[in-house]
């Protein structure tokens, strides 16, 4: 068979632990037999990040800016225990955070749906794509405890530090707490553009909610920026695609999402996205079935799984024990990257292949062959689900493919 050719590389970011093992197997069994794979390889495994003082992470993000499409394996974000385990020089920052900062991107998470696994909200028959604004609000806050009799102010100074305005936050009649948060017009605008672009890609409407009736300056700014960018840059394109943008209060959005059948892009402020992404992911079933993509406002894409390196399974694997780790979200990272590469390069064979690999994966599960995490969730008449190990699941998909 003639392998599918690629004209431009994909940036490949290798990772850690169990997902690093799956990474090799996916390439070996599902991709390389069919594609003359062209990647620019960066090893983001923790050892290599430590050896290069994390320069490899920065280089991989710069390469993504250059080539436009990346596929990333899950990576360890070091904590104190990892510093000891890997004898690290430093507690390196989260690679995802570094890449997101360099690309100024927004993360979109979407569940992968299969027949036989019903979401906990049975009405959600289509994916809810969740976009989280990953800048500011309480995540970059300043906060303090305040004692009875003290007063907290919001003070704005000019660039030389001279006071311009001062507003009392509260004169404390008892002990309490105070918090200062901020956001940036430019960051909100990037977020809005990323959401609108992604919605156009997937041809789904955008819903966005904030609390502008209570927060008449802060949250209202989010509403105004979204509305302005939509009207000036996207309204026409949305109309052509038959999709729409809805802004409404966050409480109303939550109520509408519950009643909806999915098929929407839900844009969330930072905290809402943090909380709601866990709710939505849980409602759709397993972490192993949640895909994720980072999209920059100028249209660069980095595809990955939403889950981590599945450490518990990796330690079993190292001891020679059998594992049954779900590789679906990691396969989706590859198919997402291949399809996007194909789309950008005008290479329909690549796009087609990505679709077929997704179809083969879904068919494999729907015909009853799956990893352990899905077994308790799967209910399909006349089919008794079969639990496969990490590698045999991939072999089964290869057979279908
Ligand atoms: P995790 O790797 O997502 O795994 C948590 C648990 O969820 C697993 O132990 C497993 O449950 C289940 N699970 C997750 N993915 C699965 C899959 N594909 N198939 C089957 N079960 C799956 O999260 P973690 O254990 O909190 O973090 C491990 C490492 O990953 C950490 O070092 C963290 O820094 C890193 N991490 C990286 C990313 C990223 O690169 N994007 C994201 C999150 C975490 P059972 O053990 O019950 O089977
Ligand atoms: Mg969260």
Tab-separated table of C-alpha atoms and ligand atoms in Angstrom:
chain	number	residue	atom	x	y	z
A	1	UNK	CA	0.000	0.000	0.000
A	2	UNK	CA	1.171	3.489	-0.815
A	3	UNK	CA	1.526	5.514	2.376
A	4	UNK	CA	-0.102	8.936	2.648
A	5	UNK	CA	2.456	11.689	2.134
A	6	UNK	CA	2.757	14.837	4.232
A	7	UNK	CA	4.161	18.090	2.840
A	8	UNK	CA	4.564	19.903	6.172
A	9	UNK	CA	5.517	18.501	9.581
A	10	UNK	CA	3.456	18.325	12.738
A	11	UNK	CA	5.219	19.413	15.919
A	12	UNK	CA	5.385	16.294	18.087
A	13	UNK	CA	5.701	16.802	21.843
A	14	UNK	CA	6.450	13.537	23.600
A	15	UNK	CA	5.609	13.161	27.281
A	16	UNK	CA	5.716	11.007	30.383
A	17	UNK	CA	4.745	7.742	32.049
A	18	UNK	CA	1.819	5.646	30.779
A	19	UNK	CA	0.857	8.120	28.084
A	20	UNK	CA	4.449	8.002	26.758
A	21	UNK	CA	4.069	4.250	26.399
A	22	UNK	CA	0.722	4.628	24.601
A	23	UNK	CA	2.273	7.328	22.403
A	24	UNK	CA	4.793	4.906	20.890
A	25	UNK	CA	2.188	2.195	20.381
A	26	UNK	CA	-0.281	4.551	18.702
A	27	UNK	CA	2.389	5.637	16.242
A	28	UNK	CA	3.572	2.079	15.654
A	29	UNK	CA	0.159	0.430	15.248
A	30	UNK	CA	-2.182	3.122	13.972
A	31	UNK	CA	-0.231	5.823	12.189
A	32	UNK	CA	3.095	4.777	10.721
A	33	UNK	CA	1.699	1.818	8.743
A	34	UNK	CA	-0.495	4.256	6.808
A	35	UNK	CA	1.262	7.600	6.807
A	36	UNK	CA	4.722	8.660	5.795
A	37	UNK	CA	4.797	10.542	9.081
A	38	UNK	CA	6.636	13.831	9.148
A	39	UNK	CA	7.086	15.365	12.583
A	40	UNK	CA	9.440	17.813	14.225
A	41	UNK	CA	10.105	15.920	17.443
A	42	UNK	CA	10.495	17.504	20.879
A	43	UNK	CA	10.930	15.334	23.926
A	44	UNK	CA	8.950	16.990	26.724
A	45	UNK	CA	9.517	14.022	29.014
A	46	UNK	CA	10.538	15.269	32.448
A	47	UNK	CA	14.146	14.010	32.142
A	48	UNK	CA	14.715	15.990	28.958
A	49	UNK	CA	13.025	19.101	30.360
A	50	UNK	CA	15.377	18.912	33.333
A	51	UNK	CA	18.442	18.303	31.138
A	52	UNK	CA	17.629	21.295	28.918
A	53	UNK	CA	16.514	23.519	31.835
A	54	UNK	CA	13.069	23.484	30.220
A	55	UNK	CA	14.378	25.061	26.992
A	56	UNK	CA	12.866	22.138	25.071
A	57	UNK	CA	9.362	23.211	26.158
A	58	UNK	CA	9.905	26.757	24.930
A	59	UNK	CA	11.409	25.460	21.662
A	60	UNK	CA	8.407	23.204	21.065
A	61	UNK	CA	6.015	26.130	21.568
A	62	UNK	CA	8.067	28.292	19.185
A	63	UNK	CA	7.966	25.462	16.636
A	64	UNK	CA	4.173	25.371	17.003
A	65	UNK	CA	4.084	29.063	16.140
A	66	UNK	CA	6.136	28.267	13.058
A	67	UNK	CA	4.344	25.144	11.781
A	68	UNK	CA	0.865	25.869	13.121
A	69	UNK	CA	-0.023	22.340	14.297
A	70	UNK	CA	1.249	20.343	17.272
A	71	UNK	CA	0.328	17.111	19.006
A	72	UNK	CA	1.224	16.750	22.680
A	73	UNK	CA	1.481	13.762	24.978
A	74	UNK	CA	0.549	14.261	28.643
A	75	UNK	CA	3.461	15.434	30.780
A	76	UNK	CA	4.288	15.482	34.473
A	77	UNK	CA	3.941	18.840	36.186
A	78	UNK	CA	6.579	18.483	38.891
A	79	UNK	CA	5.743	18.855	42.573
A	80	UNK	CA	8.022	18.263	45.569
A	81	UNK	CA	7.639	14.481	45.291
A	82	UNK	CA	8.595	14.529	41.584
A	83	UNK	CA	11.650	16.687	42.293
A	84	UNK	CA	12.876	13.885	44.530
A	85	UNK	CA	11.738	11.020	42.279
A	86	UNK	CA	13.567	12.440	39.235
A	87	UNK	CA	16.363	14.293	41.153
A	88	UNK	CA	15.347	17.491	39.376
A	89	UNK	CA	17.465	20.635	39.314
A	90	UNK	CA	14.338	22.696	39.847
A	91	UNK	CA	10.589	22.359	40.219
A	92	UNK	CA	9.930	23.154	36.537
A	93	UNK	CA	6.701	24.893	35.667
A	94	UNK	CA	3.785	23.155	33.981
A	95	UNK	CA	4.652	22.685	30.272
A	96	UNK	CA	1.020	23.318	29.399
A	97	UNK	CA	1.160	26.660	31.179
A	98	UNK	CA	4.380	27.599	29.370
A	99	UNK	CA	3.016	26.627	25.957
A	100	UNK	CA	-0.267	28.435	26.642
A	101	UNK	CA	1.574	31.617	27.611
A	102	UNK	CA	3.740	31.557	24.476
A	103	UNK	CA	0.810	30.859	22.141
A	104	UNK	CA	-1.603	33.096	24.109
A	105	UNK	CA	-4.085	30.311	23.526
A	106	UNK	CA	-7.430	29.109	24.786
A	107	UNK	CA	-8.067	25.485	25.762
A	108	UNK	CA	-11.130	23.766	24.314
A	109	UNK	CA	-12.215	20.458	25.771
A	110	UNK	CA	-14.676	18.184	24.030
A	111	UNK	CA	-15.975	14.743	25.031
A	112	UNK	CA	-15.763	11.853	22.568
A	113	UNK	CA	-19.182	10.223	22.373
A	114	UNK	CA	-19.871	6.559	21.629
A	115	UNK	CA	-23.138	4.609	21.518
A	116	UNK	CA	-23.513	2.530	24.639
A	117	UNK	CA	-22.116	5.133	27.004
A	118	UNK	CA	-24.914	7.450	28.077
A	119	UNK	CA	-23.957	10.732	29.722
A	120	UNK	CA	-25.214	11.285	33.276
A	121	UNK	CA	-27.323	14.041	31.741
A	122	UNK	CA	-29.122	11.865	29.193
A	123	UNK	CA	-30.259	14.851	27.132
A	124	UNK	CA	-26.659	15.679	26.218
A	125	UNK	CA	-26.614	13.707	22.989
A	126	UNK	CA	-24.014	15.951	21.334
A	127	UNK	CA	-20.700	17.170	22.743
A	128	UNK	CA	-20.523	20.290	24.870
A	129	UNK	CA	-17.233	21.965	23.988
A	130	UNK	CA	-15.971	23.927	26.961
A	131	UNK	CA	-13.600	26.868	26.595
A	132	UNK	CA	-11.936	28.288	29.680
A	133	UNK	CA	-10.417	31.747	29.748
A	134	UNK	CA	-7.135	30.873	31.401
A	135	UNK	CA	-6.029	34.307	32.547
A	136	UNK	CA	-6.664	36.507	35.558
A	137	UNK	CA	-9.585	36.715	37.983
A	138	UNK	CA	-8.962	34.824	41.229
A	139	UNK	CA	-6.030	32.878	39.699
A	140	UNK	CA	-3.806	35.968	39.796
A	141	UNK	CA	-5.363	37.548	42.860
A	142	UNK	CA	-4.074	39.537	45.801
A	143	UNK	CA	-5.834	38.830	49.057
A	144	UNK	CA	-5.538	39.483	52.731
A	145	UNK	CA	-7.202	39.159	56.112
A	146	UNK	CA	-8.534	42.337	57.658
A	147	UNK	CA	-9.247	43.075	61.286
A	148	UNK	CA	-12.149	44.843	62.926
A	149	UNK	CA	-11.870	48.603	62.615
A	150	UNK	CA	-9.638	48.503	59.507
A	151	UNK	CA	-10.676	49.678	56.040
A	152	UNK	CA	-9.723	48.212	52.676
A	153	UNK	CA	-9.525	50.448	49.582
A	154	UNK	CA	-9.214	49.954	45.856
A	155	UNK	CA	-6.485	52.428	44.855
A	156	UNK	CA	-5.465	53.211	41.257
A	157	UNK	CA	-2.118	54.968	40.653
A	158	UNK	CA	-0.606	56.387	37.478
A	159	UNK	CA	2.617	54.999	36.017
A	160	UNK	CA	4.710	57.062	38.437
A	161	UNK	CA	2.805	55.730	41.404
A	162	UNK	CA	0.792	58.908	42.058
A	163	UNK	CA	-2.678	58.145	43.367
A	164	UNK	CA	-5.504	58.789	40.888
A	165	UNK	CA	-8.560	57.228	42.491
A	166	UNK	CA	-9.461	55.593	45.771
A	167	UNK	CA	-12.646	53.670	46.563
A	168	UNK	CA	-13.427	52.049	49.895
A	169	UNK	CA	-14.040	48.327	49.486
A	170	UNK	CA	-15.309	47.948	53.019
A	171	UNK	CA	-14.925	49.492	56.476
A	172	UNK	CA	-14.688	46.356	58.590
A	173	UNK	CA	-16.997	46.229	61.639
A	174	UNK	CA	-15.535	42.780	62.392
A	175	UNK	CA	-12.671	40.568	61.258
A	176	UNK	CA	-12.852	39.590	57.624
A	177	UNK	CA	-11.158	39.075	54.285
A	178	UNK	CA	-10.516	41.091	51.129
A	179	UNK	CA	-9.416	40.211	47.612
A	180	UNK	CA	-8.214	42.123	44.534
A	181	UNK	CA	-8.526	40.620	41.056
A	182	UNK	CA	-7.828	41.928	37.583
A	183	UNK	CA	-8.106	41.113	33.924
A	184	UNK	CA	-6.850	42.618	30.655
A	185	UNK	CA	-8.833	43.839	27.646
A	186	UNK	CA	-6.275	42.214	25.333
A	187	UNK	CA	-6.575	38.837	27.029
A	188	UNK	CA	-10.368	38.910	26.974
A	189	UNK	CA	-10.280	39.888	23.292
A	190	UNK	CA	-7.900	36.998	22.471
A	191	UNK	CA	-10.207	34.654	24.311
A	192	UNK	CA	-13.231	35.921	22.407
A	193	UNK	CA	-11.493	35.551	19.027
A	194	UNK	CA	-10.254	32.043	19.847
A	195	UNK	CA	-13.807	31.019	20.771
A	196	UNK	CA	-15.379	32.513	17.666
A	197	UNK	CA	-12.717	30.950	15.399
A	198	UNK	CA	-13.112	27.543	16.973
A	199	UNK	CA	-16.909	27.736	16.678
A	200	UNK	CA	-16.569	28.555	12.987
A	201	UNK	CA	-14.248	25.539	12.572
A	202	UNK	CA	-16.774	23.203	14.207
A	203	UNK	CA	-19.878	25.064	13.019
A	204	UNK	CA	-21.416	25.263	16.474
A	205	UNK	CA	-22.945	28.259	18.304
A	206	UNK	CA	-21.123	30.086	21.116
A	207	UNK	CA	-22.742	30.654	24.499
A	208	UNK	CA	-21.070	32.986	26.949
A	209	UNK	CA	-22.245	34.115	30.349
A	210	UNK	CA	-20.956	36.464	33.025
A	211	UNK	CA	-22.526	38.319	35.949
A	212	UNK	CA	-22.760	41.770	34.400
A	213	UNK	CA	-25.894	42.788	36.334
A	214	UNK	CA	-23.991	42.555	39.620
A	215	UNK	CA	-20.473	43.342	38.420
A	216	UNK	CA	-21.358	46.374	36.329
A	217	UNK	CA	-17.770	47.300	35.392
A	218	UNK	CA	-15.714	44.106	35.660
A	219	UNK	CA	-17.976	41.407	34.249
A	220	UNK	CA	-19.663	43.973	32.049
A	221	UNK	CA	-16.319	44.525	30.324
A	222	UNK	CA	-16.268	40.849	29.295
A	223	UNK	CA	-19.767	41.215	27.850
A	224	UNK	CA	-18.878	44.402	25.940
A	225	UNK	CA	-15.661	43.008	24.468
A	226	UNK	CA	-17.335	39.791	23.334
A	227	UNK	CA	-20.227	41.714	21.774
A	228	UNK	CA	-17.997	44.232	20.044
A	229	UNK	CA	-15.623	41.645	18.549
A	230	UNK	CA	-18.539	39.516	17.458
A	231	UNK	CA	-20.341	42.367	15.715
A	232	UNK	CA	-17.228	43.788	14.041
A	233	UNK	CA	-15.437	40.605	13.005
A	234	UNK	CA	-17.690	37.555	13.139
A	235	UNK	CA	-21.415	38.322	12.808
A	236	UNK	CA	-21.383	37.941	9.036
A	237	UNK	CA	-19.358	34.694	9.009
A	238	UNK	CA	-21.596	33.219	11.699
A	239	UNK	CA	-24.691	34.046	9.671
A	240	UNK	CA	-23.194	32.395	6.607
A	241	UNK	CA	-22.554	29.215	8.613
A	242	UNK	CA	-25.989	29.308	10.223
A	243	UNK	CA	-24.611	29.586	13.742
A	244	UNK	CA	-25.061	32.291	16.398
A	245	UNK	CA	-23.559	33.900	19.478
A	246	UNK	CA	-25.599	34.085	22.659
A	247	UNK	CA	-24.630	36.263	25.601
A	248	UNK	CA	-26.735	35.912	28.718
A	249	UNK	CA	-26.258	35.878	32.490
A	250	UNK	CA	-24.110	32.989	33.730
A	251	UNK	CA	-26.990	31.526	35.775
A	252	UNK	CA	-29.170	31.543	32.677
A	253	UNK	CA	-26.404	29.852	30.667
A	254	UNK	CA	-26.123	27.074	33.270
A	255	UNK	CA	-29.881	26.482	33.138
A	256	UNK	CA	-29.884	26.466	29.328
A	257	UNK	CA	-26.919	24.073	29.171
A	258	UNK	CA	-28.732	21.574	31.407
A	259	UNK	CA	-31.791	21.676	29.156
A	260	UNK	CA	-29.788	21.591	25.911
A	261	UNK	CA	-28.866	18.589	23.788
A	262	UNK	CA	-25.238	19.801	23.579
A	263	UNK	CA	-23.683	20.767	20.281
A	264	UNK	CA	-22.515	24.132	21.632
A	265	UNK	CA	-19.301	25.892	22.523
A	266	UNK	CA	-19.610	27.096	26.112
A	267	UNK	CA	-17.174	29.957	26.718
A	268	UNK	CA	-16.426	30.364	30.425
A	269	UNK	CA	-14.655	32.913	32.546
A	270	UNK	CA	-11.656	31.431	34.338
A	271	UNK	CA	-13.344	30.198	37.516
A	272	UNK	CA	-16.536	29.075	35.791
A	273	UNK	CA	-14.408	27.083	33.330
A	274	UNK	CA	-12.365	25.484	36.094
A	275	UNK	CA	-15.493	24.255	37.864
A	276	UNK	CA	-17.750	23.534	34.910
A	277	UNK	CA	-15.119	21.598	32.920
A	278	UNK	CA	-14.941	19.031	35.713
A	279	UNK	CA	-18.714	18.811	35.852
A	280	UNK	CA	-19.083	18.418	32.101
A	281	UNK	CA	-16.218	15.887	31.859
A	282	UNK	CA	-17.704	13.754	34.631
A	283	UNK	CA	-21.160	13.888	33.098
A	284	UNK	CA	-19.877	12.442	29.824
A	285	UNK	CA	-18.151	9.469	31.480
A	286	UNK	CA	-14.412	8.845	31.571
A	287	UNK	CA	-11.409	11.180	31.555
A	288	UNK	CA	-9.987	8.870	28.926
A	289	UNK	CA	-12.686	10.110	26.542
A	290	UNK	CA	-12.051	13.849	26.881
A	291	UNK	CA	-10.057	15.558	24.139
A	292	UNK	CA	-8.435	18.931	24.389
A	293	UNK	CA	-6.980	21.493	22.008
A	294	UNK	CA	-5.174	24.763	22.596
A	295	UNK	CA	-5.997	27.355	19.928
A	296	UNK	CA	-4.205	30.666	19.617
A	297	UNK	CA	-6.053	33.777	18.409
A	298	UNK	CA	-3.974	33.688	15.204
A	299	UNK	CA	-4.947	30.095	14.455
A	300	UNK	CA	-2.165	27.839	15.788
A	301	UNK	CA	-3.326	24.478	17.176
A	302	UNK	CA	-1.945	22.134	19.820
A	303	UNK	CA	-3.911	18.907	20.297
A	304	UNK	CA	-3.759	16.706	23.395
A	305	UNK	CA	-5.729	14.513	25.777
A	306	UNK	CA	-7.372	16.237	28.738
A	307	UNK	CA	-6.107	13.636	31.218
A	308	UNK	CA	-2.657	13.318	32.770
A	309	UNK	CA	0.080	10.709	32.513
A	310	UNK	CA	-1.981	8.046	34.383
A	311	UNK	CA	0.768	7.456	36.943
A	312	UNK	CA	-0.947	4.627	38.807
A	313	UNK	CA	-1.168	2.530	35.638
A	314	UNK	CA	2.450	3.330	34.738
A	315	UNK	CA	3.792	1.943	38.011
A	316	UNK	CA	1.844	-1.267	37.347
A	317	UNK	CA	3.265	-1.352	33.815
A	318	UNK	CA	6.817	-0.964	35.184
A	319	UNK	CA	6.240	-3.930	37.500
A	320	UNK	CA	5.303	-5.991	34.446
A	321	UNK	CA	1.627	-6.092	35.383
A	322	UNK	CA	-1.093	-5.771	32.765
A	323	UNK	CA	-2.720	-2.353	32.343
A	324	UNK	CA	-5.913	-1.317	30.613
A	325	UNK	CA	-5.373	2.370	29.960
A	326	UNK	CA	-7.736	4.221	27.678
A	327	UNK	CA	-5.871	5.656	24.689
A	328	UNK	CA	-8.883	7.225	22.962
A	329	UNK	CA	-8.202	10.849	23.954
A	330	UNK	CA	-4.549	10.453	22.905
A	331	UNK	CA	-5.635	8.961	19.565
A	332	UNK	CA	-7.894	12.009	19.172
A	333	UNK	CA	-4.926	14.264	19.754
A	334	UNK	CA	-3.250	12.604	16.760
A	335	UNK	CA	-6.330	12.592	14.549
A	336	UNK	CA	-7.018	16.232	15.428
A	337	UNK	CA	-3.476	17.219	14.468
A	338	UNK	CA	-3.423	15.111	11.281
A	339	UNK	CA	-6.803	16.447	10.134
A	340	UNK	CA	-5.795	20.050	10.829
A	341	UNK	CA	-2.457	19.540	9.035
A	342	UNK	CA	-4.331	18.060	6.081
A	343	UNK	CA	-6.829	20.908	6.066
A	344	UNK	CA	-4.127	23.598	6.161
A	345	UNK	CA	-2.000	21.875	3.511
A	346	UNK	CA	-4.863	20.971	1.182
A	347	UNK	CA	-4.159	17.270	1.758
A	348	UNK	CA	-7.576	15.525	1.770
A	349	UNK	CA	-6.031	12.052	2.149
A	350	UNK	CA	-4.692	13.041	5.530
A	351	UNK	CA	-8.051	14.459	6.626
A	352	UNK	CA	-9.778	11.299	5.439
A	353	UNK	CA	-7.359	9.050	7.236
A	354	UNK	CA	-7.933	10.935	10.500
A	355	UNK	CA	-11.693	10.481	10.139
A	356	UNK	CA	-11.275	6.772	9.427
A	357	UNK	CA	-9.064	6.257	12.465
A	358	UNK	CA	-11.673	7.988	14.648
A	359	UNK	CA	-14.417	5.858	13.099
A	360	UNK	CA	-12.421	2.653	13.650
A	361	UNK	CA	-11.853	3.618	17.297
A	362	UNK	CA	-15.530	4.332	17.910
A	363	UNK	CA	-16.603	1.165	16.057
A	364	UNK	CA	-14.216	-0.891	18.177
A	365	UNK	CA	-15.826	0.358	21.390
A	366	UNK	CA	-19.376	0.178	20.056
A	367	UNK	CA	-18.822	-3.444	19.063
A	368	UNK	CA	-17.930	-4.201	22.685
A	369	UNK	CA	-14.110	-4.013	22.847
A	370	UNK	CA	-12.795	-1.423	25.287
A	371	UNK	CA	-10.483	-0.585	28.172
A	372	UNK	CA	-11.392	-1.182	31.806
A	373	UNK	CA	-12.520	2.344	32.621
A	374	UNK	CA	-15.403	2.076	30.126
A	375	UNK	CA	-16.695	-1.377	31.132
A	376	UNK	CA	-18.932	-0.206	34.022
A	377	UNK	CA	-20.322	2.634	31.872
A	378	UNK	CA	-21.150	0.573	28.795
A	379	UNK	CA	-24.695	-0.659	28.201
A	380	UNK	CA	-25.711	-1.895	24.780
A	381	UNK	CA	-28.349	-4.510	24.049
A	382	UNK	CA	-26.955	-7.901	23.119
A	383	UNK	CA	-23.335	-6.894	23.675
A	384	UNK	CA	-21.273	-8.022	26.635
A	385	UNK	CA	-18.300	-5.668	26.829
A	386	UNK	CA	-14.843	-7.222	26.637
A	387	UNK	CA	-11.990	-5.660	28.602
A	388	UNK	CA	-8.767	-5.412	26.632
A	389	UNK	CA	-5.336	-4.457	27.874
A	390	UNK	CA	-3.648	-1.224	26.806
A	391	UNK	CA	-1.917	-2.707	23.794
A	392	UNK	CA	-4.537	-5.194	22.631
A	393	UNK	CA	-7.118	-2.380	22.526
A	394	UNK	CA	-4.890	-0.561	20.027
A	395	UNK	CA	-4.360	-3.792	18.074
A	396	UNK	CA	-8.127	-4.257	17.894
A	397	UNK	CA	-8.503	-0.744	16.458
A	398	UNK	CA	-5.725	-1.468	13.951
A	399	UNK	CA	-7.638	-4.572	12.850
A	400	UNK	CA	-10.805	-2.502	12.246
A	401	UNK	CA	-8.798	0.213	10.520
B	1	LIG	P1	-4.425	11.454	35.541
B	1	LIG	O1	-3.150	11.051	34.939
B	1	LIG	O2	-5.422	12.083	34.631
B	1	LIG	O3	-5.066	10.180	36.220
B	1	LIG	C1	-5.979	10.203	37.286
B	1	LIG	C2	-6.792	8.914	37.316
B	1	LIG	O4	-7.848	9.021	36.343
B	1	LIG	C3	-6.021	7.676	36.916
B	1	LIG	O5	-5.323	7.134	37.999
B	1	LIG	C4	-7.127	6.796	36.379
B	1	LIG	O6	-7.931	6.267	37.411
B	1	LIG	C5	-7.990	7.807	35.651
B	1	LIG	N1	-7.558	8.027	34.263
B	1	LIG	C6	-7.069	9.164	33.716
B	1	LIG	N2	-6.810	8.994	32.424
B	1	LIG	C7	-7.113	7.710	32.139
B	1	LIG	C8	-7.050	6.921	30.964
B	1	LIG	N3	-6.596	7.431	29.810
B	1	LIG	N4	-7.455	5.621	31.016
B	1	LIG	C9	-7.900	5.109	32.158
B	1	LIG	N5	-8.000	5.805	33.311
B	1	LIG	C10	-7.609	7.094	33.298
B	1	LIG	O7	-4.192	12.491	36.724
B	1	LIG	P2	-3.162	12.459	37.977
B	1	LIG	O8	-2.934	11.063	38.431
B	1	LIG	O9	-3.709	13.446	38.897
B	1	LIG	O10	-1.820	13.043	37.387
B	1	LIG	C11	-0.749	12.239	36.923
B	1	LIG	C12	0.321	13.131	36.321
B	1	LIG	O11	-0.207	13.755	35.147
B	1	LIG	C13	0.783	14.248	37.237
B	1	LIG	O12	2.194	14.269	37.271
B	1	LIG	C14	0.245	15.516	36.602
B	1	LIG	O13	1.131	16.583	36.748
B	1	LIG	C15	0.117	15.144	35.159
B	1	LIG	N6	-0.971	15.837	34.416
B	1	LIG	C16	-0.668	16.258	33.161
B	1	LIG	C17	-1.622	16.852	32.372
B	1	LIG	C18	-1.241	17.281	30.992
B	1	LIG	O14	-0.119	17.093	30.550
B	1	LIG	N7	-2.149	17.870	30.237
B	1	LIG	C19	-2.935	17.000	32.846
B	1	LIG	C20	-3.225	16.535	34.138
B	1	LIG	C21	-2.239	15.941	34.898
B	1	LIG	P3	-7.655	4.832	38.104
B	1	LIG	O15	-6.312	4.930	38.738
B	1	LIG	O16	-8.780	4.745	39.079
B	1	LIG	O17	-7.699	3.788	37.022
B	2	LIG	MG1	-11.037	22.179	37.853
